[in-house]
Amino acid sequence: MLRRLGASEEDMLVIQTNLACTYYRLGRLAEALPMYRDAYSGRLKLHGKEHGETLLVASNYAATLAELQRFEETMSLLRKMMPVAPRVLGESDTVTLKLRLLYGRVLCEDTTATLDDLREAVATLEDAGRTARRVLGGAHPLTTGIEIFLQNARATLRARETPQPSSPSESV
């Protein structure tokens, strides 16, 4: 309807993003995903990747991909957008921190992750956690979220680094 009434492309993208956020919050991720993908694509065309709104939508899109365990797609998107965020928004911006949180989280949750991937996840989350604590404080939800995923990342890394005891049948 808004398109017929001549709404701007910017207005259409805002509405599309809001709908995607609503579906996401309702747990309807499969419905949110194509809306986020289209909003991200539209933002890229309208503003390019070096724009705050593009980065925000990329963060939401990546979070949805991660929730759906589409790790390869998530990592592809994050590797494109993570270097852009600090340059455009700054190291301390919440979108920059969310992208780094997602990156560390996905590295840990991906069952194909190597030990080097897990070490990178821990380092990324440690750095993001220090920044979040300094800028947002220890009680901020983003800071606590980073700390929870950091604990999980460290535990996953420890479990993978620790040699498993051999079973009795292997020693015979």
PDB file of N, CA and C in Angstrom, residues 5 8 10-11 17 19 27 46 67 79 84 95 121 138 144 166 169:
ATOM      1  N   LEU A   5       1.284   4.419  -2.650  1.00  0.00           N
ATOM      2  CA  LEU A   5       1.107   5.805  -2.227  1.00  0.00           C
ATOM      3  C   LEU A   5       2.366   6.643  -2.436  1.00  0.00           C
ATOM      4  N   SER A   8       8.888   6.571   0.074  1.00  0.00           N
ATOM      5  CA  SER A   8      10.284   6.528  -0.365  1.00  0.00           C
ATOM      6  C   SER A   8      10.879   5.144  -0.114  1.00  0.00           C
ATOM      7  N   GLU A  10      13.599   4.606   1.417  1.00  0.00           N
ATOM      8  CA  GLU A  10      14.042   4.645   2.810  1.00  0.00           C
ATOM      9  C   GLU A  10      12.904   4.233   3.742  1.00  0.00           C
ATOM     10  N   ASP A  11      11.709   4.797   3.546  1.00  0.00           N
ATOM     11  CA  ASP A  11      10.561   4.448   4.379  1.00  0.00           C
ATOM     12  C   ASP A  11      10.208   2.969   4.238  1.00  0.00           C
ATOM     13  N   THR A  17      12.304  -3.566   7.864  1.00  0.00           N
ATOM     14  CA  THR A  17      13.163  -3.919   8.995  1.00  0.00           C
ATOM     15  C   THR A  17      12.338  -4.076  10.264  1.00  0.00           C
ATOM     16  N   LEU A  19       9.199  -4.938  10.498  1.00  0.00           N
ATOM     17  CA  LEU A  19       8.454  -6.195  10.392  1.00  0.00           C
ATOM     18  C   LEU A  19       9.364  -7.390  10.681  1.00  0.00           C
ATOM     19  N   GLY A  27       9.819 -15.148  17.496  1.00  0.00           N
ATOM     20  CA  GLY A  27      10.405 -16.460  17.273  1.00  0.00           C
ATOM     21  C   GLY A  27      10.139 -17.027  15.899  1.00  0.00           C
ATOM     22  N   LEU A  46      21.006   1.374  -1.450  1.00  0.00           N
ATOM     23  CA  LEU A  46      20.662   2.759  -1.165  1.00  0.00           C
ATOM     24  C   LEU A  46      21.823   3.544  -0.550  1.00  0.00           C
ATOM     25  N   GLU A  67      20.945 -17.771  14.616  1.00  0.00           N
ATOM     26  CA  GLU A  67      19.890 -18.481  15.346  1.00  0.00           C
ATOM     27  C   GLU A  67      19.400 -19.691  14.552  1.00  0.00           C
ATOM     28  N   ARG A  79      32.293 -11.463   8.056  1.00  0.00           N
ATOM     29  CA  ARG A  79      33.638 -11.145   7.558  1.00  0.00           C
ATOM     30  C   ARG A  79      33.631  -9.930   6.637  1.00  0.00           C
ATOM     31  N   VAL A  84      34.226  -3.085   8.624  1.00  0.00           N
ATOM     32  CA  VAL A  84      33.612  -1.797   8.268  1.00  0.00           C
ATOM     33  C   VAL A  84      33.082  -1.083   9.514  1.00  0.00           C
ATOM     34  N   VAL A  95      26.628  -1.581  17.787  1.00  0.00           N
ATOM     35  CA  VAL A  95      26.530  -2.440  16.601  1.00  0.00           C
ATOM     36  C   VAL A  95      27.871  -3.127  16.347  1.00  0.00           C
ATOM     37  N   ALA A 121      37.813 -16.963  18.680  1.00  0.00           N
ATOM     38  CA  ALA A 121      36.546 -16.604  19.322  1.00  0.00           C
ATOM     39  C   ALA A 121      36.790 -16.046  20.717  1.00  0.00           C
ATOM     40  N   GLY A 138      29.302  -2.891  33.486  1.00  0.00           N
ATOM     41  CA  GLY A 138      29.166  -4.328  33.683  1.00  0.00           C
ATOM     42  C   GLY A 138      27.749  -4.847  33.692  1.00  0.00           C
ATOM     43  N   THR A 144      26.864  -8.225  29.579  1.00  0.00           N
ATOM     44  CA  THR A 144      26.618  -9.522  30.205  1.00  0.00           C
ATOM     45  C   THR A 144      26.480 -10.625  29.161  1.00  0.00           C
ATOM     46  N   SER A 166      41.973 -42.321  27.004  1.00  0.00           N
ATOM     47  CA  SER A 166      41.680 -43.421  26.093  1.00  0.00           C
ATOM     48  C   SER A 166      40.851 -44.473  26.825  1.00  0.00           C
ATOM     49  N   SER A 169      39.767 -50.435  25.951  1.00  0.00           N
ATOM     50  CA  SER A 169      39.928 -51.306  24.771  1.00  0.00           C
ATOM     51  C   SER A 169      41.009 -50.769  23.833  1.00  0.00           C
TER      52      SER A 169
END
